[in-house]
């Protein structure tokens, strides 16, 4: 059975050179049980990864850490993980990876399991290779020479203080319904799903019920439900482990859509759409907070 290629759970890797953190891009590839072959459904995603190594990007090194699930002996899994890492390198090289970009391989065997490794879903998550692209930092800009003989000005230079969080987004607040305008896009807070699935976590229900009540109180309101994910750097959507499809953000938006319909909201008032990782609030995702804010459900006001 074919498994998804890219998964939105991506391990954080911090690498530094002297005192400066080196920028990285991270991808995860998954394998079938006891296999090291790159599947057909992986090729498009790996080609996107290859595209990200082309100029003007300055990828200095690619690191491949390959893993297995917990079945099989330690020695066998160590050898299997090496074959998986080598298969990825071979695929990248045969499809045009620049010879000047070094590739390092780390066969991890079953030493770093992400979960209890008991169910088929958990085992599928552990059969993975983490691919880290190390990007050379851009050279520091050269300061321009000061203008000659410039007269001193009495006007003060006003430099705005740096903001702790410069990303601005609107949160859905039922108490402020009257101020909502057609075209507004509002983040529905605390809508959480099980990892890699479109199944809601129980604590999401109070916020969904608030949205449901607003829809019932305002029968003219029409919305588009929009799903977003984190942790991919190509703009692509993530895989849904339940369905084996590569449209996780759409399936999560559809889950909210179905909840509203099942609770009495007419289909004519609702639509849904998945944006994958193409509209991140934080493109760099430097912290877990930024990743969590990228994993979101938004509603767009169509009419009211």
Short mmCIF file of C-alpha atoms in Angstrom, two decimals:
data_model
loop_
_atom_site.label_atom_id
_atom_site.label_comp_id
_atom_site.label_asym_id
_atom_site.label_seq_id
_atom_site.Cartn_x
_atom_site.Cartn_y
_atom_site.Cartn_z
CA UNK A 1 0.00 0.00 0.00
CA UNK A 2 1.35 3.40 -0.97
CA UNK A 3 2.20 5.72 1.89
CA UNK A 4 2.45 9.52 1.81
CA UNK A 5 5.77 11.07 1.00
CA UNK A 6 5.97 14.27 2.95
CA UNK A 7 4.67 14.48 6.50
CA UNK A 8 4.09 17.63 8.41
CA UNK A 9 5.84 16.42 11.56
CA UNK A 10 9.45 17.55 11.06
CA UNK A 11 12.13 17.28 13.72
CA UNK A 12 13.87 20.52 14.65
CA UNK A 13 17.59 20.45 13.99
CA UNK A 14 19.75 23.29 15.27
CA UNK A 15 23.13 23.65 13.64
CA UNK A 16 25.58 26.47 14.23
CA UNK A 17 28.77 27.76 12.74
CA UNK A 18 30.85 29.76 15.19
CA UNK A 19 28.23 32.01 16.81
CA UNK A 20 25.75 32.18 13.96
CA UNK A 21 22.92 29.74 13.23
CA UNK A 22 23.05 28.39 9.71
CA UNK A 23 19.72 28.56 7.87
CA UNK A 24 18.20 25.19 7.00
CA UNK A 25 15.27 23.75 5.12
CA UNK A 26 13.87 20.44 6.30
CA UNK A 27 11.95 17.69 4.54
CA UNK A 28 10.81 14.21 5.52
CA UNK A 29 10.41 11.24 3.16
CA UNK A 30 8.57 8.04 4.15
CA UNK A 31 9.12 4.46 3.00
CA UNK A 32 7.05 1.32 2.64
CA UNK A 33 7.67 -1.46 5.16
CA UNK A 34 11.04 -3.19 4.71
CA UNK A 35 11.73 -1.18 1.54
CA UNK A 36 14.33 1.35 0.46
CA UNK A 37 12.93 2.12 -2.99
CA UNK A 38 11.82 5.67 -3.81
CA UNK A 39 8.17 5.33 -4.78
CA UNK A 40 6.57 6.98 -7.79
CA UNK A 41 4.45 9.20 -5.55
CA UNK A 42 7.66 10.50 -3.95
CA UNK A 43 9.28 11.69 -7.13
CA UNK A 44 7.37 14.96 -7.56
CA UNK A 45 8.14 16.00 -4.01
CA UNK A 46 11.83 15.13 -4.29
CA UNK A 47 12.04 17.06 -7.54
CA UNK A 48 10.64 20.08 -5.70
CA UNK A 49 13.35 19.60 -3.13
CA UNK A 50 15.92 19.51 -5.93
CA UNK A 51 14.50 22.71 -7.37
CA UNK A 52 15.08 24.43 -4.04
CA UNK A 53 18.82 23.73 -4.39
CA UNK A 54 19.12 25.69 -7.64
CA UNK A 55 20.53 29.24 -7.81
CA UNK A 56 20.02 31.76 -6.33
CA UNK A 57 19.80 29.37 -3.36
CA UNK A 58 23.21 28.56 -1.86
CA UNK A 59 22.86 25.05 -0.46
CA UNK A 60 26.22 24.03 0.98
CA UNK A 61 25.36 20.57 2.28
CA UNK A 62 22.53 18.05 2.41
CA UNK A 63 22.17 15.79 5.43
CA UNK A 64 20.09 12.61 5.23
CA UNK A 65 19.19 10.86 8.49
CA UNK A 66 17.32 7.62 7.69
CA UNK A 67 15.24 5.63 10.18
CA UNK A 68 13.31 2.37 10.52
CA UNK A 69 10.41 1.18 12.62
CA UNK A 70 11.10 -1.12 15.55
CA UNK A 71 10.53 -4.42 13.79
CA UNK A 72 13.57 -6.50 12.82
CA UNK A 73 16.97 -6.80 14.45
CA UNK A 74 19.13 -3.82 15.32
CA UNK A 75 21.74 -4.80 12.73
CA UNK A 76 19.19 -5.35 9.97
CA UNK A 77 17.50 -2.01 10.62
CA UNK A 78 20.86 -0.23 10.66
CA UNK A 79 21.63 -1.67 7.22
CA UNK A 80 18.12 -0.89 5.93
CA UNK A 81 18.34 2.72 7.06
CA UNK A 82 21.68 3.07 5.24
CA UNK A 83 20.08 1.72 2.05
CA UNK A 84 17.27 4.27 2.43
CA UNK A 85 19.70 7.16 2.84
CA UNK A 86 21.71 5.94 -0.15
CA UNK A 87 18.56 5.61 -2.27
CA UNK A 88 17.70 9.25 -1.62
CA UNK A 89 21.23 10.41 -2.46
CA UNK A 90 21.24 8.32 -5.65
CA UNK A 91 17.89 9.77 -6.70
CA UNK A 92 19.03 13.34 -6.10
CA UNK A 93 22.34 12.82 -7.91
CA UNK A 94 20.73 11.09 -10.89
CA UNK A 95 18.27 13.96 -11.24
CA UNK A 96 20.83 16.72 -11.37
CA UNK A 97 21.99 17.57 -7.84
CA UNK A 98 25.08 19.75 -8.19
CA UNK A 99 28.25 17.74 -7.66
CA UNK A 100 29.59 20.54 -5.49
CA UNK A 101 26.87 20.00 -2.86
CA UNK A 102 28.11 17.51 -0.28
CA UNK A 103 25.75 14.82 1.02
CA UNK A 104 26.21 13.22 4.43
CA UNK A 105 24.27 10.10 5.42
CA UNK A 106 23.35 9.03 8.92
CA UNK A 107 21.83 5.53 9.18
CA UNK A 108 19.89 5.67 12.45
CA UNK A 109 18.21 2.26 12.38
CA UNK A 110 15.51 2.11 15.04
CA UNK A 111 17.35 4.27 17.57
CA UNK A 112 15.08 7.33 17.28
CA UNK A 113 11.43 6.26 17.28
CA UNK A 114 8.85 9.05 17.28
CA UNK A 115 6.18 7.09 19.14
CA UNK A 116 5.31 3.74 20.78
CA UNK A 117 5.67 1.96 17.39
CA UNK A 118 2.69 -0.30 18.11
CA UNK A 119 0.15 0.48 15.39
CA UNK A 120 0.61 0.46 11.63
CA UNK A 121 0.20 4.24 11.61
CA UNK A 122 2.93 4.69 14.23
CA UNK A 123 5.24 2.34 12.36
CA UNK A 124 4.65 4.26 9.12
CA UNK A 125 5.70 7.48 10.87
CA UNK A 126 8.96 5.87 11.99
CA UNK A 127 9.91 4.60 8.51
CA UNK A 128 11.34 7.92 7.44
CA UNK A 129 14.34 9.86 6.25
CA UNK A 130 14.86 13.42 7.40
CA UNK A 131 16.52 15.56 4.73
CA UNK A 132 18.11 18.79 5.89
CA UNK A 133 19.37 21.37 3.41
CA UNK A 134 22.07 23.55 4.94
CA UNK A 135 22.01 26.97 3.30
CA UNK A 136 25.09 29.18 3.26
CA UNK A 137 24.28 32.58 4.80
CA UNK A 138 24.20 35.52 2.43
CA UNK A 139 27.24 37.84 2.62
CA UNK A 140 26.87 40.84 4.86
CA UNK A 141 25.98 44.00 2.94
CA UNK A 142 28.80 46.48 2.43
CA UNK A 143 28.09 49.83 4.03
CA UNK A 144 27.83 52.71 1.58
CA UNK A 145 30.33 55.55 2.09
CA UNK A 146 29.02 58.55 3.96
CA UNK A 147 28.05 61.52 1.78
CA UNK A 148 30.82 64.12 1.61
CA UNK A 149 30.42 67.30 3.64
CA UNK A 150 26.80 66.75 4.52
CA UNK A 151 25.49 69.48 6.79
CA UNK A 152 24.26 68.49 10.19
CA UNK A 153 20.51 68.42 10.50
CA UNK A 154 18.52 69.40 13.54
CA UNK A 155 15.85 66.85 12.67
CA UNK A 156 16.02 63.66 14.71
CA UNK A 157 16.24 60.30 12.96
CA UNK A 158 13.19 58.30 14.00
CA UNK A 159 13.88 54.56 14.09
CA UNK A 160 10.88 52.45 15.04
CA UNK A 161 11.48 50.03 17.88
CA UNK A 162 11.51 46.39 16.78
CA UNK A 163 8.26 44.63 17.41
CA UNK A 164 8.19 41.31 19.23
CA UNK A 165 5.76 39.92 16.68
CA UNK A 166 5.30 41.75 13.38
CA UNK A 167 2.82 39.26 11.91
CA UNK A 168 -0.73 40.58 12.11
CA UNK A 169 -3.76 38.36 11.75
CA UNK A 170 -7.39 38.65 12.78
CA UNK A 171 -8.95 36.19 15.18
CA UNK A 172 -12.56 35.08 14.89
CA UNK A 173 -14.44 36.57 17.86
CA UNK A 174 -18.21 35.93 18.02
CA UNK A 175 -18.63 38.97 20.28
CA UNK A 176 -17.38 41.24 17.49
CA UNK A 177 -19.60 39.91 14.71
CA UNK A 178 -20.97 43.34 13.81
CA UNK A 179 -17.47 44.58 12.94
CA UNK A 180 -16.75 41.69 10.57
CA UNK A 181 -16.71 42.69 6.90
CA UNK A 182 -17.20 40.72 3.70
CA UNK A 183 -13.78 39.54 2.54
CA UNK A 184 -12.29 39.33 6.03
CA UNK A 185 -10.17 36.27 6.78
CA UNK A 186 -10.30 35.24 10.42
CA UNK A 187 -8.29 32.60 12.27
CA UNK A 188 -10.45 30.24 14.34
CA UNK A 189 -8.28 29.72 17.41
CA UNK A 190 -7.53 26.37 19.03
CA UNK A 191 -8.80 24.12 16.26
CA UNK A 192 -6.41 21.19 16.65
CA UNK A 193 -6.12 17.84 14.89
CA UNK A 194 -4.37 14.57 15.60
CA UNK A 195 -0.92 14.50 13.96
CA UNK A 196 -1.07 13.62 10.28
CA UNK A 197 -4.85 13.14 10.42
CA UNK A 198 -8.05 15.11 9.84
CA UNK A 199 -9.49 13.91 13.18
CA UNK A 200 -10.26 16.71 15.63
CA UNK A 201 -8.83 16.73 19.14
CA UNK A 202 -11.56 16.98 21.76
CA UNK A 203 -10.55 20.38 23.15
CA UNK A 204 -11.28 21.95 19.75
CA UNK A 205 -15.02 21.45 20.19
CA UNK A 206 -15.87 24.58 22.27
CA UNK A 207 -14.46 26.83 19.54
CA UNK A 208 -16.26 24.91 16.82
CA UNK A 209 -19.51 25.21 18.74
CA UNK A 210 -18.98 28.97 18.96
CA UNK A 211 -18.62 29.10 15.17
CA UNK A 212 -21.73 26.93 14.81
CA UNK A 213 -23.74 29.23 17.06
CA UNK A 214 -22.71 32.30 15.05
CA UNK A 215 -23.82 30.54 11.86
CA UNK A 216 -27.19 29.76 13.47
CA UNK A 217 -27.64 33.27 14.86
CA UNK A 218 -26.89 34.90 11.49
CA UNK A 219 -28.61 32.91 8.72
CA UNK A 220 -27.34 35.24 5.97
CA UNK A 221 -23.70 34.52 6.82
CA UNK A 222 -21.76 32.53 4.21
CA UNK A 223 -18.17 31.43 4.75
CA UNK A 224 -15.29 29.62 3.09
CA UNK A 225 -13.38 27.33 5.47
CA UNK A 226 -9.64 27.35 4.76
CA UNK A 227 -7.11 24.81 6.02
CA UNK A 228 -3.37 25.47 6.45
CA UNK A 229 -0.46 23.31 7.61
CA UNK A 230 3.07 23.93 8.81
CA UNK A 231 6.48 22.42 8.39
CA UNK A 232 6.76 21.94 4.63
CA UNK A 233 8.88 24.42 2.72
CA UNK A 234 7.67 23.85 -0.84
CA UNK A 235 4.12 25.20 -0.51
CA UNK A 236 2.83 21.67 -0.98
CA UNK A 237 0.07 20.04 1.01
CA UNK A 238 0.77 17.27 3.51
CA UNK A 239 -0.32 13.62 3.53
CA UNK A 240 -3.40 12.36 5.33
CA UNK A 241 -2.45 9.10 7.05
CA UNK A 242 -6.07 7.93 7.23
CA UNK A 243 -6.84 8.31 3.53
CA UNK A 244 -3.40 7.93 1.96
CA UNK A 245 -3.97 11.15 0.02
CA UNK A 246 -1.79 14.25 -0.16
CA UNK A 247 -4.37 16.88 0.80
CA UNK A 248 -4.25 17.12 4.59
CA UNK A 249 -5.15 20.82 4.79
CA UNK A 250 -8.20 20.29 2.56
CA UNK A 251 -9.39 17.28 4.59
CA UNK A 252 -9.09 19.29 7.80
CA UNK A 253 -11.11 22.14 6.31
CA UNK A 254 -13.65 19.54 5.15
CA UNK A 255 -13.90 18.19 8.72
CA UNK A 256 -15.06 21.62 9.94
CA UNK A 257 -17.40 21.84 6.93
CA UNK A 258 -18.98 18.47 7.79
CA UNK A 259 -19.34 19.40 11.45
CA UNK A 260 -21.37 22.48 10.54
CA UNK A 261 -23.55 20.58 8.06
CA UNK A 262 -24.20 17.76 10.53
CA UNK A 263 -25.37 20.38 13.02
CA UNK A 264 -27.92 22.02 10.76
CA UNK A 265 -26.05 24.54 8.58
CA UNK A 266 -27.05 24.42 4.90
CA UNK A 267 -24.41 23.43 2.36
CA UNK A 268 -25.25 26.51 0.28
CA UNK A 269 -23.74 28.68 3.02
CA UNK A 270 -20.43 26.82 3.18
CA UNK A 271 -17.41 25.99 1.06
CA UNK A 272 -13.96 24.72 1.94
CA UNK A 273 -10.45 24.86 0.55
CA UNK A 274 -6.98 23.63 1.50
CA UNK A 275 -3.92 25.83 1.01
CA UNK A 276 -1.27 23.36 2.17
CA UNK A 277 1.84 25.22 3.30
CA UNK A 278 1.55 27.98 0.69
CA UNK A 279 0.21 30.76 2.94
CA UNK A 280 2.24 30.63 6.12
CA UNK A 281 2.04 33.43 8.63
CA UNK A 282 5.67 32.64 9.46
CA UNK A 283 7.54 31.33 6.38
CA UNK A 284 10.75 30.55 8.30
CA UNK A 285 9.10 28.70 11.23
CA UNK A 286 11.96 29.36 13.64
CA UNK A 287 10.07 28.35 16.80
CA UNK A 288 7.35 25.91 17.82
CA UNK A 289 5.07 28.89 18.41
CA UNK A 290 5.48 29.96 14.79
CA UNK A 291 4.80 26.42 13.59
CA UNK A 292 1.67 26.19 15.72
CA UNK A 293 0.36 29.49 14.33
CA UNK A 294 0.93 28.23 10.80
CA UNK A 295 -1.21 25.15 11.59
CA UNK A 296 -4.56 26.88 11.49
CA UNK A 297 -8.12 26.98 10.22
CA UNK A 298 -9.38 30.27 8.83
CA UNK A 299 -12.80 31.39 7.68
CA UNK A 300 -13.29 33.87 4.87
CA UNK A 301 -16.48 35.93 5.01
CA UNK A 302 -18.26 35.51 1.66
CA UNK A 303 -21.46 37.38 2.53
CA UNK A 304 -23.42 38.43 5.62
#
